[in-house]
XYZ file of C-alpha atoms in Angstrom:
530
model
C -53.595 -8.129 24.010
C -56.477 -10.563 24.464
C -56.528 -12.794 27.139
C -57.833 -16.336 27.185
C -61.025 -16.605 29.286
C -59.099 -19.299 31.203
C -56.382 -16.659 32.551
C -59.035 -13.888 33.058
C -59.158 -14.418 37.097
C -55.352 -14.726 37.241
C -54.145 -11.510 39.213
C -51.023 -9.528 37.788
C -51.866 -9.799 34.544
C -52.002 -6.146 32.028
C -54.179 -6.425 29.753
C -52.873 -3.613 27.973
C -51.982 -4.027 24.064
C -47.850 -4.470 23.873
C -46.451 -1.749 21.828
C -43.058 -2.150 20.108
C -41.427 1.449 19.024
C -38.996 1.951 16.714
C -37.566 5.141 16.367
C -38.149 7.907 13.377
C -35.405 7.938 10.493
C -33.677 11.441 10.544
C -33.794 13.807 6.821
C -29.712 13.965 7.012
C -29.303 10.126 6.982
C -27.909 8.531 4.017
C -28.056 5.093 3.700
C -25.573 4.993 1.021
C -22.569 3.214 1.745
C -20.238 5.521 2.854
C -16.404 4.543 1.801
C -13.815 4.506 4.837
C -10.370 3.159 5.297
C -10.864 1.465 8.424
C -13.359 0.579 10.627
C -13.655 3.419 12.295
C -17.411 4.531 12.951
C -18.509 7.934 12.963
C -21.269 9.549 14.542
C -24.144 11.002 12.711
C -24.187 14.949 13.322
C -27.597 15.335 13.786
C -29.018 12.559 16.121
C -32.702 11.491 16.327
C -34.871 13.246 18.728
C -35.502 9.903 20.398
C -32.030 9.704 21.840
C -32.726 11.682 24.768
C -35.843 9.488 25.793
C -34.089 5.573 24.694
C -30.118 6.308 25.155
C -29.334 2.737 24.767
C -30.054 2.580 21.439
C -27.360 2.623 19.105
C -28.150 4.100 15.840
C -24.950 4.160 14.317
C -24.797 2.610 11.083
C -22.829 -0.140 10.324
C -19.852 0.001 7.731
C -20.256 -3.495 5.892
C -17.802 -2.740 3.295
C -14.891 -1.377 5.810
C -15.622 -4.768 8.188
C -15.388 -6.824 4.685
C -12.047 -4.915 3.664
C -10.654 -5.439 7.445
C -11.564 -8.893 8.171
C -11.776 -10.370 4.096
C -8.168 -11.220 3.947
C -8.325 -12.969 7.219
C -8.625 -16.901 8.060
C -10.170 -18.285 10.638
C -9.087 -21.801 11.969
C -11.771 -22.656 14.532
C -11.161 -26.349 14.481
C -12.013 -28.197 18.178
C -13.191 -24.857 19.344
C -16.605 -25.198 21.526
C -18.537 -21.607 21.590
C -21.078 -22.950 23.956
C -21.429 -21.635 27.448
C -20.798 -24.688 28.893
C -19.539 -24.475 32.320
C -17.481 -28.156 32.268
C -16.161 -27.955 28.533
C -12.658 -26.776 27.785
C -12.569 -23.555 26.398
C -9.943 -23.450 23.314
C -9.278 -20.055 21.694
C -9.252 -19.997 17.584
C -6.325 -18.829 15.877
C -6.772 -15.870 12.913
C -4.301 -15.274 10.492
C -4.138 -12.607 7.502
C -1.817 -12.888 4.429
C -2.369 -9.443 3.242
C -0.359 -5.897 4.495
C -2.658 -3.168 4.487
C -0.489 -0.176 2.828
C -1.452 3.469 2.822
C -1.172 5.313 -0.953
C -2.631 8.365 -2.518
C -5.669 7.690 -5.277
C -6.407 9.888 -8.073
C -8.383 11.948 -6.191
C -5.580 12.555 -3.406
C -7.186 10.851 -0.465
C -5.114 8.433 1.186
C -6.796 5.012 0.638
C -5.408 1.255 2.338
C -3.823 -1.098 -0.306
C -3.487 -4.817 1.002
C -0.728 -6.360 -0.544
C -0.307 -10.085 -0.865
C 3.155 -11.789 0.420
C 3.616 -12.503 -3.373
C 3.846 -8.344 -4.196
C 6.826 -7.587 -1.599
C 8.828 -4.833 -2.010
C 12.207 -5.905 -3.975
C 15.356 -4.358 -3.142
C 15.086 -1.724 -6.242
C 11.616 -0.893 -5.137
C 12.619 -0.140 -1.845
C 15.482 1.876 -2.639
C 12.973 3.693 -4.553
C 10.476 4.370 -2.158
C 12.938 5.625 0.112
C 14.091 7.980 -1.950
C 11.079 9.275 -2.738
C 10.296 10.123 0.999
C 13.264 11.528 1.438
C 12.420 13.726 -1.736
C 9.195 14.493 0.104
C 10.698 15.131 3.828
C 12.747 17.516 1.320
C 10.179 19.352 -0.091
C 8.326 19.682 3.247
C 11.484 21.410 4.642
C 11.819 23.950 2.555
C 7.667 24.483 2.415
C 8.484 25.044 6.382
C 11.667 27.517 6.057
C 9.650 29.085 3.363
C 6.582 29.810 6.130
C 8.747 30.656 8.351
C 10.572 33.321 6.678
C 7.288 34.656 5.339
C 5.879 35.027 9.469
C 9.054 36.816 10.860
C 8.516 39.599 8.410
C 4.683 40.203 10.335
C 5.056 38.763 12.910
C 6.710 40.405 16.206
C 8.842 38.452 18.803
C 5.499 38.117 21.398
C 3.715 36.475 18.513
C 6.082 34.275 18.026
C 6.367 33.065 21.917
C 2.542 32.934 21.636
C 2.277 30.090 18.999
C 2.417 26.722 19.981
C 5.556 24.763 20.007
C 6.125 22.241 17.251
C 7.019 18.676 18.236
C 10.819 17.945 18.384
C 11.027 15.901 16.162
C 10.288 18.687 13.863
C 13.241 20.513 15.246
C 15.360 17.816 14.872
C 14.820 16.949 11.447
C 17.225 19.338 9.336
C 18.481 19.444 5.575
C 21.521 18.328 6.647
C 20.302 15.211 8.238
C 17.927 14.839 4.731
C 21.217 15.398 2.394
C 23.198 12.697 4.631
C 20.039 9.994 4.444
C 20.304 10.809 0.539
C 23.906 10.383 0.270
C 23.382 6.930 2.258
C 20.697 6.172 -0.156
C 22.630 7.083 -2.879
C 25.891 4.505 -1.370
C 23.614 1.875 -1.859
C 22.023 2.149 -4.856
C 25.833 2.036 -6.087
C 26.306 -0.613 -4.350
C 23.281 -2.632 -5.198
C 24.391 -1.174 -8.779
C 27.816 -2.978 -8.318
C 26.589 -6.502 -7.009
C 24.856 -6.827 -10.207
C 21.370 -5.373 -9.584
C 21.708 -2.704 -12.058
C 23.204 -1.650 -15.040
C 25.566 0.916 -16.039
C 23.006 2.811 -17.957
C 20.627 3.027 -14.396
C 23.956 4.033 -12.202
C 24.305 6.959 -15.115
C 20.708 8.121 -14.998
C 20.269 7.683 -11.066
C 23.908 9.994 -11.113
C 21.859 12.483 -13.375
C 19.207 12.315 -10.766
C 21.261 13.705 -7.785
C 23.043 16.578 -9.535
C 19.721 17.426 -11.136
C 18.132 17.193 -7.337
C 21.269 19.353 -5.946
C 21.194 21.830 -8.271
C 17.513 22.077 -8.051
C 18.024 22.479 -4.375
C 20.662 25.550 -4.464
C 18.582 27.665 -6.683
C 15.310 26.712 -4.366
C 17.336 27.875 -1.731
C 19.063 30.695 -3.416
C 15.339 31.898 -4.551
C 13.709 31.421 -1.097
C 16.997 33.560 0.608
C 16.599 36.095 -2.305
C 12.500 36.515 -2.157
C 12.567 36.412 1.900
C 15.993 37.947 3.116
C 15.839 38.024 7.012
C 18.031 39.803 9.136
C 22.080 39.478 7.959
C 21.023 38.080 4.623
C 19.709 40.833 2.703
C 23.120 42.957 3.220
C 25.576 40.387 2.508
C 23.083 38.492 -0.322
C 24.664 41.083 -3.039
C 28.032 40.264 -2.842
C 27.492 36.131 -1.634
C 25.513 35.495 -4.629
C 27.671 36.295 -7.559
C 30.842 34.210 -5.890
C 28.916 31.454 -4.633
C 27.606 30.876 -8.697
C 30.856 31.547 -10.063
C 32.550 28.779 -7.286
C 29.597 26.120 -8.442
C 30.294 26.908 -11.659
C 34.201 26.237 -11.542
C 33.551 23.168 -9.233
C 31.312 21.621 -11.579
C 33.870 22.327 -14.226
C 36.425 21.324 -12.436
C 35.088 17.922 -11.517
C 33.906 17.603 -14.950
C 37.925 17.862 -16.342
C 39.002 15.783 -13.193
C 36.716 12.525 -14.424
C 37.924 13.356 -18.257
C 41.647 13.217 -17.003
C 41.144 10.714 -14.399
C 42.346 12.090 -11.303
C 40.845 12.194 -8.270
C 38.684 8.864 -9.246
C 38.045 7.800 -6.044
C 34.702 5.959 -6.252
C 34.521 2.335 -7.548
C 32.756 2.895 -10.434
C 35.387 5.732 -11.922
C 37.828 2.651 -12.651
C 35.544 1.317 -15.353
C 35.642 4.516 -17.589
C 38.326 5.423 -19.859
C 40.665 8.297 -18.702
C 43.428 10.251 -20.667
C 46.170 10.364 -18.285
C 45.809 6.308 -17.758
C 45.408 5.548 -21.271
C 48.477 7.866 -22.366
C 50.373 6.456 -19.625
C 49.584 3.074 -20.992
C 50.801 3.786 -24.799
C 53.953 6.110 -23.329
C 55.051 2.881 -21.685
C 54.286 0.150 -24.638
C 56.113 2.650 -27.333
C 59.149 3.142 -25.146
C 59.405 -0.571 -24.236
C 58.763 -0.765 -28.241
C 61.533 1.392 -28.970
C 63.679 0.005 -26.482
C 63.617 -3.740 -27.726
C 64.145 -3.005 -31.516
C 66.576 -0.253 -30.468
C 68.995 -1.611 -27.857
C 71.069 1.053 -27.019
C 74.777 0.931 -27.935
C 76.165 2.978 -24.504
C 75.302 3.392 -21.324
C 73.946 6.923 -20.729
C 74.046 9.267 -17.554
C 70.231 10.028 -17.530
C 68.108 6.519 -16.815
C 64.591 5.842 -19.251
C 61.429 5.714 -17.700
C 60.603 3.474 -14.853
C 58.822 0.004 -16.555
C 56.508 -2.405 -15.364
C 57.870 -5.846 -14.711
C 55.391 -7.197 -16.931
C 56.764 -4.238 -19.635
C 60.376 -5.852 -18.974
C 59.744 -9.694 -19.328
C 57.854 -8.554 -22.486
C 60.636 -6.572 -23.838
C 63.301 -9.458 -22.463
C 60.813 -12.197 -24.502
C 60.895 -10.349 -27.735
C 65.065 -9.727 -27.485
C 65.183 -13.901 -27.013
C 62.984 -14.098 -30.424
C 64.853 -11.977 -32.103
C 68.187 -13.670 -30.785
C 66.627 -16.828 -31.717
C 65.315 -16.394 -35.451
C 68.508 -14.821 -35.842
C 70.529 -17.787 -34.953
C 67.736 -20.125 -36.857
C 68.485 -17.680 -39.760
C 72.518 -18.107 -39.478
C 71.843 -22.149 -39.022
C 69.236 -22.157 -42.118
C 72.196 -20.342 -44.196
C 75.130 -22.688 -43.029
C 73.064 -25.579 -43.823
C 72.411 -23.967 -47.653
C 76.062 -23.281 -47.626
C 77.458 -27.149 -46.745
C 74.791 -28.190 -48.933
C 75.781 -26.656 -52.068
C 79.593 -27.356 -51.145
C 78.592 -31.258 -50.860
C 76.763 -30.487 -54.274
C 79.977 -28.969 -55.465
C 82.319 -31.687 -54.654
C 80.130 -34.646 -55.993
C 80.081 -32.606 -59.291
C 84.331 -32.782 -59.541
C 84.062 -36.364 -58.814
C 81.962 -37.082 -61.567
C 83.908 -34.875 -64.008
C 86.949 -36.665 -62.607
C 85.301 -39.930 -63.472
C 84.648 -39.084 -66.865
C 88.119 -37.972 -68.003
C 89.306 -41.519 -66.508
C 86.680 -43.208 -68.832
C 87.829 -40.970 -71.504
C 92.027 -41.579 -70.956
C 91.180 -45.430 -70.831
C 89.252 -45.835 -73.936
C 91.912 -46.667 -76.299
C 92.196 -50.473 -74.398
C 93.001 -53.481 -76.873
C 94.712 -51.475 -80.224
C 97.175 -53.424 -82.266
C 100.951 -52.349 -82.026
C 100.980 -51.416 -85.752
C 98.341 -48.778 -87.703
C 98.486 -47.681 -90.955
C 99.012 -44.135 -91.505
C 97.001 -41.751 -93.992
C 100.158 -42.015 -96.780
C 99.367 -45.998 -96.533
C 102.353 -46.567 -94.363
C 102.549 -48.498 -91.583
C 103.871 -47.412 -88.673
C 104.915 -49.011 -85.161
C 102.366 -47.933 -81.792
C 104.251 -46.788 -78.698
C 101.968 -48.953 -76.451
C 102.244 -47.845 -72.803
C 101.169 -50.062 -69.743
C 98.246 -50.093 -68.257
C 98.068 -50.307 -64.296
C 94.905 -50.204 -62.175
C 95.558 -46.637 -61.087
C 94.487 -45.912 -64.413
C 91.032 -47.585 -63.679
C 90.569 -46.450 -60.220
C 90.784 -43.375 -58.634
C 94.085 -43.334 -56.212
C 94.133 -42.450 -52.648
C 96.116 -40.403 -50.509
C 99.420 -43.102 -50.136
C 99.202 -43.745 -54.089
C 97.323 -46.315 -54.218
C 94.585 -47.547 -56.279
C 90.656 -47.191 -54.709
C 89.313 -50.552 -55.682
C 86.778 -49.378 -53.022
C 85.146 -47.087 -55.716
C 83.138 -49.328 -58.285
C 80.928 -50.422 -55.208
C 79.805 -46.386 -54.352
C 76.494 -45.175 -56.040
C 76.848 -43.274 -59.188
C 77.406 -39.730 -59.250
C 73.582 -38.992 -60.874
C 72.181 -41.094 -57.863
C 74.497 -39.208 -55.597
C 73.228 -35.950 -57.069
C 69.577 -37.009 -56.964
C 69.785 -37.710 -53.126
C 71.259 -34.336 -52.230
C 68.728 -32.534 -54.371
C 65.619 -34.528 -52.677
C 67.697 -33.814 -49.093
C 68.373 -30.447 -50.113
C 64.166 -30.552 -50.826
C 63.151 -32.172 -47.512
C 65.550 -29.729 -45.439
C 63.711 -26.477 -47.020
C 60.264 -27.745 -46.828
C 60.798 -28.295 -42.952
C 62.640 -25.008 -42.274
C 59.684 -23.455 -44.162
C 56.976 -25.517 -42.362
C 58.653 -24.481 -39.195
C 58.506 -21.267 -39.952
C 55.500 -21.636 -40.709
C 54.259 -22.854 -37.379
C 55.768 -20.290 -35.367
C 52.751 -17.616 -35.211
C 50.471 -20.681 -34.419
C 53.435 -21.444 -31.458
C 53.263 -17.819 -30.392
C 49.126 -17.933 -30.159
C 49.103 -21.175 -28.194
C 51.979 -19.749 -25.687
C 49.557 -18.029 -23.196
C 47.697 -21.231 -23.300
C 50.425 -23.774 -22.105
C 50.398 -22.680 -18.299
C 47.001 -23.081 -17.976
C 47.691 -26.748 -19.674
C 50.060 -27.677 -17.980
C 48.152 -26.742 -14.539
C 45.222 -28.546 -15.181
C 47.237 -31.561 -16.675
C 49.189 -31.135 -12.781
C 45.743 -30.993 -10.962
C 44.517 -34.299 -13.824
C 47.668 -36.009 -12.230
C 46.829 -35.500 -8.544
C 43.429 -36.291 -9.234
C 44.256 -39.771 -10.807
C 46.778 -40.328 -7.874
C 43.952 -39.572 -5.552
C 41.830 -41.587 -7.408
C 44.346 -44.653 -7.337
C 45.290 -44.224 -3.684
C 41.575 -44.335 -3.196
C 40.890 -47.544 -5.521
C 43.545 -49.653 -3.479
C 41.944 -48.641 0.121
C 38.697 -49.908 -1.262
C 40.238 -53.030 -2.843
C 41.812 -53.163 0.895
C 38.521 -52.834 3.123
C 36.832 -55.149 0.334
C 39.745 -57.859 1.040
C 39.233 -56.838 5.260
C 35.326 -57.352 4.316
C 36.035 -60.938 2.923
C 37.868 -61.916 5.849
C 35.673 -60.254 8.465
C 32.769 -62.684 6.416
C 34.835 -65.591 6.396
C 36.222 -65.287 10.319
C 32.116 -64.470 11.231
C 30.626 -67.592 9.158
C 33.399 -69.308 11.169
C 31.999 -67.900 14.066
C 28.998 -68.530 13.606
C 29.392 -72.640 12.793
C 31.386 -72.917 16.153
C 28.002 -70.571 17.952
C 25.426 -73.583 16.231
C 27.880 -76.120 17.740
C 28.238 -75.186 21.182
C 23.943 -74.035 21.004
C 23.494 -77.704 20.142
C 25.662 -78.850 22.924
C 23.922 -76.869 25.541
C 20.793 -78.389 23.919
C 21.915 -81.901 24.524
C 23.809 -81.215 28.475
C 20.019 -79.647 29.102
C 18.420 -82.410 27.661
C 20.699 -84.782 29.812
C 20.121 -82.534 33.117
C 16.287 -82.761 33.057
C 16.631 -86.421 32.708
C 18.924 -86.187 35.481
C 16.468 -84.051 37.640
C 13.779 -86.447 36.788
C 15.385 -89.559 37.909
C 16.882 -87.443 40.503
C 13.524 -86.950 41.955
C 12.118 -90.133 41.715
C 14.816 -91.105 44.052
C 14.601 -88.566 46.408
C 10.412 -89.464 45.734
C 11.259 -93.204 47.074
C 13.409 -91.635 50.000
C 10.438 -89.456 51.464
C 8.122 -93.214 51.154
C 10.659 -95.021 52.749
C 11.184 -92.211 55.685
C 7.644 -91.978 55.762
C 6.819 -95.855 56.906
C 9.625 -95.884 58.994
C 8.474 -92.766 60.781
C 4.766 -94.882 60.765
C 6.097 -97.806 61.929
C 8.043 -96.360 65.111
């Protein structure tokens, strides 16, 4: 270091060069970025040589893309914040805030490797039914790795050894298949349920059911191989005669449970009431054909041994159809008695008119001479009889001549009109027969009809009960309006009156105080004068 000619004198001063060191790079140091999952920072294994001689150095390297990966995601609101070191300003902390979840998975390679997932990627409800099946799947698996180990060491291993090793944790000891198969069974109640509030369909439900018994079975033979390859103590002399029964038992229960959900019995779970069973079905068609049976077979006498037990809705059905029957039946017998009068009306207008004719007939000879001549050219002498109006009109029951019958209609006319009535009388039997199916259709329809045409009618009463209270609190509005303008005129009148009694008082007070004004003058030369 040279030193200025002016500060040469100056004592204290080194004039030694200043020497900054920086220490040597070691061979083993990369300075490739090294990928981490946290920020974590390691230690190089072989230090520099100059840590012993400058230990407060650090020469750890610094993991820029771990900080980026920890602290990317994260916002910083620093607003009003003062990072001076100011000893009179107020000191406000920031506030940091992420919107990421960091998330531990597996990569291709195996290594475990942080995932930050936004709030937009949460897990759904399927996707966490999923995962937790699949570490339940995976506590599983790591069970049976353990029993596995374990029967493999008590073959070699002695009882000492055993004491020797180090204890595992309890909660390794309290984690059992049991408590794995009742988690799975839990997990398996809600996916069903999830399944049944609509968040899955029938086809998942069937594949997530093939799931399970694939998973149980494939854990009885896993444990069936693992006792077979490592017997340990009471197993290997009782694994002969266990093993065949305990197959041929599965084999009959899964059989068995297989017939029971063909049948239908022993359905206990919610979803078993939307297949189709046997029993229910024949049950079903046992019941329609004997109500069937019953209703077109009535039987004639009352036998010792009662039929099978209906439903109610079996009997109204049954007691419906025997009041159709009853009633075309009676239609029929009413359709024939009509057909029946008809042609007898038919009948006796037809004798009237024949009757009619042979009158016309008798009577035709009116207005002959007394004498004819006969076919030898004689003449001969006409018996002439008399002619009374009974021979003109048809008589009555006393004798006496109708004269009431020249003013009825003629016989065709008569005839006509029963033919078109007979006409119009069959064309509505037939169009009424022809509207029952249509009648029958609409049937289950007319309750619900005549409910909502019920709830249309207290809805317009409502409505009309609720019209006249408005026209009511619009009439109480009116008169509220009128009796406040009224109000409000006689307000304005007694405002102006106070006006005018104030305007009166301060006159008052005025001339009030010019007197008293006068007074104190007059008091005052008095007082003067004495």
């Amino acid at each position: 270091m040279a030193i200025s000619k002016k500060y040469a004198g100056l004592p204290d001063l080194d004039p030694a060069p200043e020497v900054y060191e920086t220490p040597d790079l070691a061979d083993d140091v990369s300075t490739v970025q090294q990928q981490q999952t946290g920020t974590v920072r390691t230690i190089s294994p072989t230090p520099s040589n100059h840590d012993s001689g400058d230990p407060g150095l650090d020469r750890q390297p610094v993991d820029r893309e771990g900080a980026r990966r920890r602290f990317g995601a994260s916002r910083v609101d620093a607003r009003d914040v003062d990072f001076s070191d100011a000893i009179g300003a107020s000191h406000r902390s920031y506030r940091t805030r992420t919107s990421r979840r960091r998330r531990m998975i597996k990569n291709d390679k195996g290594e475990d490797e942080v995932v930050y997932m936004s709030d937009s990627e949460d897990e759904t409800l399927g996707r966490k039914l999923a995962r937790l099946k699949r570490e339940a799947e995976e506590v599983r698996l790591q069970l049976q790795k353990l029993d596995q180990e374990k029967d493999s060491d008590a073959e070699f291993k002695d009882s000492v050894e055993e004491q020797q090793q180090p204890q595992r944790p309890d909660q390794d000891e309290n984690v059992t298949p049991d408590n794995v198969d009742e988690l799975s069974k839990i997990l398996d109640g809600l996916t069903v349920k999830a399944g049944l509030k609509g968040l899955g369909t029938a086809e998942e439900d069937f594949i997530s059911k093939l799931d399970s018994n694939a998973r149980q079975r494939q854990q009885q033979r896993a444990h069936d191989a693992s006792i077979i390859s490592h017997p340990t103590g009471g197993q290997a002399a009782s694994l002969n005669g266990a093993l065949s029964p305990v197959s041929a038992v599965a084999a009959f229960s899964d059989r068995l449970t297989a017939l029971e959900a063909a049948l239908g019995v022993g359905s206990t779970s919610a979803e078993s009431s939307q297949t189709t069973s046997i029993l229910p079905t024949l049950n079903n068609l046992s019941s329609q054909i004997t109500t069937l049976f019953g209703a077109l077979n009535p039987p004639t006498t009352n036998t010792a041994s009662s039929g099978p037990h209906t439903t109610p809705l079996l009997d109204s059905v049954s007691s419906r159809l025997k009041a159709l029957a009853n009633e075309s039946k009676a239609l029929e017998q009413s359709r024939k008695a009509a057909l029946e009068s008809l042609a007898r009306l038919h009948e006796t207008r037809m004798h009237h008119l024949v009757a009619a004719n042979i009158h016309t007939g008798r009577h035709s000879g009116r207005g002959v001479p007394n004498t004819s001549v006969g076919p030898d050219g004689g003449v001969f002498k006409v018996i002439q009889t008399r002619i009374e109006p009974k021979d003109f009109f048809p008589t009555t029951d006393n004798g006496r001549p109708d004269y009431d019958y020249m003013s009825r209609p003629d016989d065709e006319s008569l005839q006509i009109t029963s033919r078109v009535f007979l006409e119009e009388q069959a064309t509505k039997v037939t169009a009424l027969y022809q509207l029952l199916p249509s009648i029958q259709n609409l049937q289950p329809l007319l309750p619900v009809v005549l409910e909502r045409l019920r709830t249309l009618s207290v809805i317009h009463a409502g409505a009309a009960e609720a019209k006249n209270g408005l026209d009511d609190v619009e009439k109480r509005q009116l008169e509220m309006q009128a009796e406040i303008k009224q109000w409000r005129e006689a307000v304005e009148v007694v405002e102006k009156g106070l006006a005018e009694l104030e305007e009166s008082m301060k006159g008052n007070t005025k001339v009030v105080g010019d007197m008293v004004g006068d007074l104190e003058g007059r008091i005052g030369t008095l007082s003067s004068r004495r």
